[in-house]
mmCIF file of C-alpha atoms in Angstrom:
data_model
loop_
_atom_site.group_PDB
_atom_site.id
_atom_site.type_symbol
_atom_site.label_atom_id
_atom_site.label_comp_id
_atom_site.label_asym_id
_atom_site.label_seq_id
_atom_site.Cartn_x
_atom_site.Cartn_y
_atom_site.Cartn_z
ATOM 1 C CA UNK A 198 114.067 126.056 79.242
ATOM 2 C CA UNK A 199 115.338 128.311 76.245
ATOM 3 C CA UNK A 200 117.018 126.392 73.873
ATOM 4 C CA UNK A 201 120.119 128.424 74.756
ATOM 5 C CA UNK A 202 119.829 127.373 78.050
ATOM 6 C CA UNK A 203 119.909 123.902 76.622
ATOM 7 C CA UNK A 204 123.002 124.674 74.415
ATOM 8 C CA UNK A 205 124.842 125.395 77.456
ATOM 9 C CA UNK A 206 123.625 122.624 79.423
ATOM 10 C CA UNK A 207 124.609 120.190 76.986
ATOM 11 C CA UNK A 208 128.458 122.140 76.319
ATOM 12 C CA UNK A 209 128.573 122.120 80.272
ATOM 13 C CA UNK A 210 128.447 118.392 80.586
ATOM 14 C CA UNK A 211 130.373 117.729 77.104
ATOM 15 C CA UNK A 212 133.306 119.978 79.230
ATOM 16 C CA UNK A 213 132.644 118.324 82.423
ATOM 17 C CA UNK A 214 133.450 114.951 81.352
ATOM 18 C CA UNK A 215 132.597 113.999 77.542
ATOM 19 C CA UNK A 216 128.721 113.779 77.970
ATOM 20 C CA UNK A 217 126.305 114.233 75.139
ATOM 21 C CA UNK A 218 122.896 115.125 77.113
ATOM 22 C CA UNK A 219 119.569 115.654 75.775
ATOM 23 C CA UNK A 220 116.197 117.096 77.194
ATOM 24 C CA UNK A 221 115.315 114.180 79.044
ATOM 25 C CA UNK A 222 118.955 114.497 80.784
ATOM 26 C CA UNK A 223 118.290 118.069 81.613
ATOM 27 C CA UNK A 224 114.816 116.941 83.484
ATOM 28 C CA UNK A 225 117.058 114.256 85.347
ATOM 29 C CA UNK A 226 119.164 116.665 86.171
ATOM 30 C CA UNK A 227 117.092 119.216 87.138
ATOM 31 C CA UNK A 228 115.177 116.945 89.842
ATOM 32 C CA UNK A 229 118.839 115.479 90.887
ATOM 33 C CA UNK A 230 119.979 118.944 92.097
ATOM 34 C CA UNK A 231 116.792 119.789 93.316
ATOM 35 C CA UNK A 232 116.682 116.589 95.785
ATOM 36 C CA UNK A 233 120.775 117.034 96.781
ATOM 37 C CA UNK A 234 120.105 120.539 97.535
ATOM 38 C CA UNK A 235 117.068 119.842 100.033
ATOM 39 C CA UNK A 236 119.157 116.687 101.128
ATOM 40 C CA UNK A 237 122.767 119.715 101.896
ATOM 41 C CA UNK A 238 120.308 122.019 103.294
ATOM 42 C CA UNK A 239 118.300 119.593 105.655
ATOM 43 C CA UNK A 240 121.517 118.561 107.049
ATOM 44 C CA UNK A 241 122.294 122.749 107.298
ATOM 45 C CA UNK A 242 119.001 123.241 109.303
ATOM 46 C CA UNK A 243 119.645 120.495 111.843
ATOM 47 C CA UNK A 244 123.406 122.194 111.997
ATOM 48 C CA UNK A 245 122.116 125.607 112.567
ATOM 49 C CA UNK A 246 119.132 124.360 115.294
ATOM 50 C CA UNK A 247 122.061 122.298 117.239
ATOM 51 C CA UNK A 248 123.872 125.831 117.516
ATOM 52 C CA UNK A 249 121.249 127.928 118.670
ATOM 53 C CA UNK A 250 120.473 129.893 115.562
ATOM 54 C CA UNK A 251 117.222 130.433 113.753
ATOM 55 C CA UNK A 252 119.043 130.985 110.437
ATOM 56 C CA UNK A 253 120.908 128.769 107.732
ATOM 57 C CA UNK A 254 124.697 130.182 107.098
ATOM 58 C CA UNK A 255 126.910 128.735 104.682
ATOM 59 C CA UNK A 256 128.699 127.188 107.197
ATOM 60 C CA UNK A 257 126.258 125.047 108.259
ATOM 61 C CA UNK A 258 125.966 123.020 104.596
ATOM 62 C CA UNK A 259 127.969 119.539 104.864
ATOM 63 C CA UNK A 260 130.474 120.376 101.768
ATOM 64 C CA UNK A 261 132.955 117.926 101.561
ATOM 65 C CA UNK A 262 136.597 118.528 100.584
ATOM 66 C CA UNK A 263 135.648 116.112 97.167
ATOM 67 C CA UNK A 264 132.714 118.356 96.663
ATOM 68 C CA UNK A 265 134.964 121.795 97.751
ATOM 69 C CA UNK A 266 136.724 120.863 94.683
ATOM 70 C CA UNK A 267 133.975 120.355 92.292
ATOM 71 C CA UNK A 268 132.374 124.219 92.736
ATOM 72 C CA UNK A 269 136.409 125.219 92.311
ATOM 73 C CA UNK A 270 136.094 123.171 88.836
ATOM 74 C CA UNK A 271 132.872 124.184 88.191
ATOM 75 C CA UNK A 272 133.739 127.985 88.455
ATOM 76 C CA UNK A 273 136.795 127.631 85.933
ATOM 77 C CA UNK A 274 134.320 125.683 83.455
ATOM 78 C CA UNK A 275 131.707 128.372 83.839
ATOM 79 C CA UNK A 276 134.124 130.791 82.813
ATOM 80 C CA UNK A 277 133.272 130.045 79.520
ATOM 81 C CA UNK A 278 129.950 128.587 79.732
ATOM 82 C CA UNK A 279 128.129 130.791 81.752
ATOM 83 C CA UNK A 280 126.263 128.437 83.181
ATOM 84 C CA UNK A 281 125.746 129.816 86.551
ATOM 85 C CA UNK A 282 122.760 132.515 85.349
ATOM 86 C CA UNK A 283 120.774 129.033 84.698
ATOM 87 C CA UNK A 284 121.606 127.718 87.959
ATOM 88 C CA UNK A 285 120.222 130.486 89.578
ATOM 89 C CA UNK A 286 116.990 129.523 88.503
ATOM 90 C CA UNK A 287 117.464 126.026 89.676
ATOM 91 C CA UNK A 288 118.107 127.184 92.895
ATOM 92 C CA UNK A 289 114.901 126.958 95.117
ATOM 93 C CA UNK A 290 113.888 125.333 97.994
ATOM 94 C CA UNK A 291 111.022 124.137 99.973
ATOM 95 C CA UNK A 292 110.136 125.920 103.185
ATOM 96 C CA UNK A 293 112.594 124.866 106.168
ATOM 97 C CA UNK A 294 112.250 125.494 109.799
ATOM 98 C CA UNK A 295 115.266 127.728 109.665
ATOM 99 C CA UNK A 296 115.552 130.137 106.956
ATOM 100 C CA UNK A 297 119.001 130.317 104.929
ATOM 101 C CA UNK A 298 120.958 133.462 105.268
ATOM 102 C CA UNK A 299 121.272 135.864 101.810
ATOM 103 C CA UNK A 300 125.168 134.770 101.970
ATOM 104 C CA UNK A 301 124.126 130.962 101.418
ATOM 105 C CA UNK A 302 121.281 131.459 98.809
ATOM 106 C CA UNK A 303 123.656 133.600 97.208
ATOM 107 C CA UNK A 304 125.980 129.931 97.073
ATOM 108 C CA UNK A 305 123.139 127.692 95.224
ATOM 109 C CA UNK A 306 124.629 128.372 92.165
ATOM 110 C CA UNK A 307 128.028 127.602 92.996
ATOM 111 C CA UNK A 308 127.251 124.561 94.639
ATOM 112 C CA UNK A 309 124.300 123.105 92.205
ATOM 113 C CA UNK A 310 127.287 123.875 89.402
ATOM 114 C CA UNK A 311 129.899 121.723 91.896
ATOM 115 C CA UNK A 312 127.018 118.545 92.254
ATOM 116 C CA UNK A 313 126.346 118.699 88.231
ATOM 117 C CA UNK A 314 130.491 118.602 88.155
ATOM 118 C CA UNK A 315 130.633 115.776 90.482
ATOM 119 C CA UNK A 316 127.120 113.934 88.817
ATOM 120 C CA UNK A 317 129.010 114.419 85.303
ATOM 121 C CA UNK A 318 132.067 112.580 86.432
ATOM 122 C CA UNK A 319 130.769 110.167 88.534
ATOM 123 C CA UNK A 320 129.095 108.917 84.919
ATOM 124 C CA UNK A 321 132.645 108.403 83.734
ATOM 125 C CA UNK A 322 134.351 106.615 87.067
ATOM 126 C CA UNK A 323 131.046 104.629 86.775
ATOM 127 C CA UNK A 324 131.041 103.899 82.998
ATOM 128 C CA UNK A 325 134.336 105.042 81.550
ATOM 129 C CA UNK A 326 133.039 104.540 77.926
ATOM 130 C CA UNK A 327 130.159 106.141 78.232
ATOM 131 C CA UNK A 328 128.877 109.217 76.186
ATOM 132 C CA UNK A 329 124.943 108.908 75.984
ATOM 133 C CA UNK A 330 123.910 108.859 80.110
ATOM 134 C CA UNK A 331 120.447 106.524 79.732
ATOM 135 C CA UNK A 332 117.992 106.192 82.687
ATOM 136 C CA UNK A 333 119.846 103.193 84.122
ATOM 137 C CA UNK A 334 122.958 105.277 84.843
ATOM 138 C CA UNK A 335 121.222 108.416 86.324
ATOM 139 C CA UNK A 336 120.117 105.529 88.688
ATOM 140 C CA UNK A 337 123.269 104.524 89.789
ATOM 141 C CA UNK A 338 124.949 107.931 90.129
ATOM 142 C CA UNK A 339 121.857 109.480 92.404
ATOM 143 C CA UNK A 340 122.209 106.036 94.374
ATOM 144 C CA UNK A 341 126.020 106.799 94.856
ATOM 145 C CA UNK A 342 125.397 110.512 95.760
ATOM 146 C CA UNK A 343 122.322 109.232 98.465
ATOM 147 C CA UNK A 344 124.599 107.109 100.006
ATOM 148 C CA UNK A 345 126.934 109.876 100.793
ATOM 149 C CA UNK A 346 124.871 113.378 100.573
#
């Protein structure tokens, strides 16, 4: 990652919710995204089988109202980030049974940028004070976010 990418990363989550990240966040939160992302479209492949179809649409991905409102947050935020160029990147996934429509690859970014919303503030409902994530609290948020993704 360029260290402009990095510069962004680490505005992104000081906007997000007060974070100061480093490199070994961005790894974290590189492989959290990566694992909610299979987890959204696993759940989309089983959705899209049920119905018949051999490919993924957007309307198949289990996006909660709570997470809904993150990519809305996300998008004002990236405004001025510009972020979402970075996200793109970010935005693979294994091979599936059912392949995902252009319309719904064309939503990774949008909806990795919602989860790294959602990850940011769930560090401050979790530890109000905090401003350094360590590896103990990137536990406890992707525990949080398997119980309910």
């Amino acid at each position: 990652m360029t260290v402009m990418s990095i510069a962004r990363f680490e505005r992104f989550f000081r906007a997000a919710a007060g974070l100061n990240v480093d490199k070994n966040d961005l790894k974290r939160h590189s492989d959290f995204v990566d694992a909610k992302l299979y987890d959204l479209l696993t759940v989309a492949q089983a959705t899209a089988k049920a119905n018949g179809r051999d490919i993924i649409r957007t309307s198949d991905l289990p996006i909660t109202k709570g997470l809904q409102e993150s990519i809305h947050h996300f998008r004002k935020i990236d405004q001025e980030i510009e972020l979402k160029p970075i996200l793109e990147q970010l935005a693979t996934h294994p091979a599936l049974d059912r392949t995902p429509d252009e319309e719904t690859e064309a939503a990774y970014p949008d909806i990795i940028g919602g989860l790294s919303l959602a990850l940011a503030q769930s560090f401050k409902i979790l530890h109000p004070d905090l401003k350094n994530p360590q590896t103990q609290h990137w536990d406890e948020a992707r525990a949080v976010f398997d119980l309910l993704l």
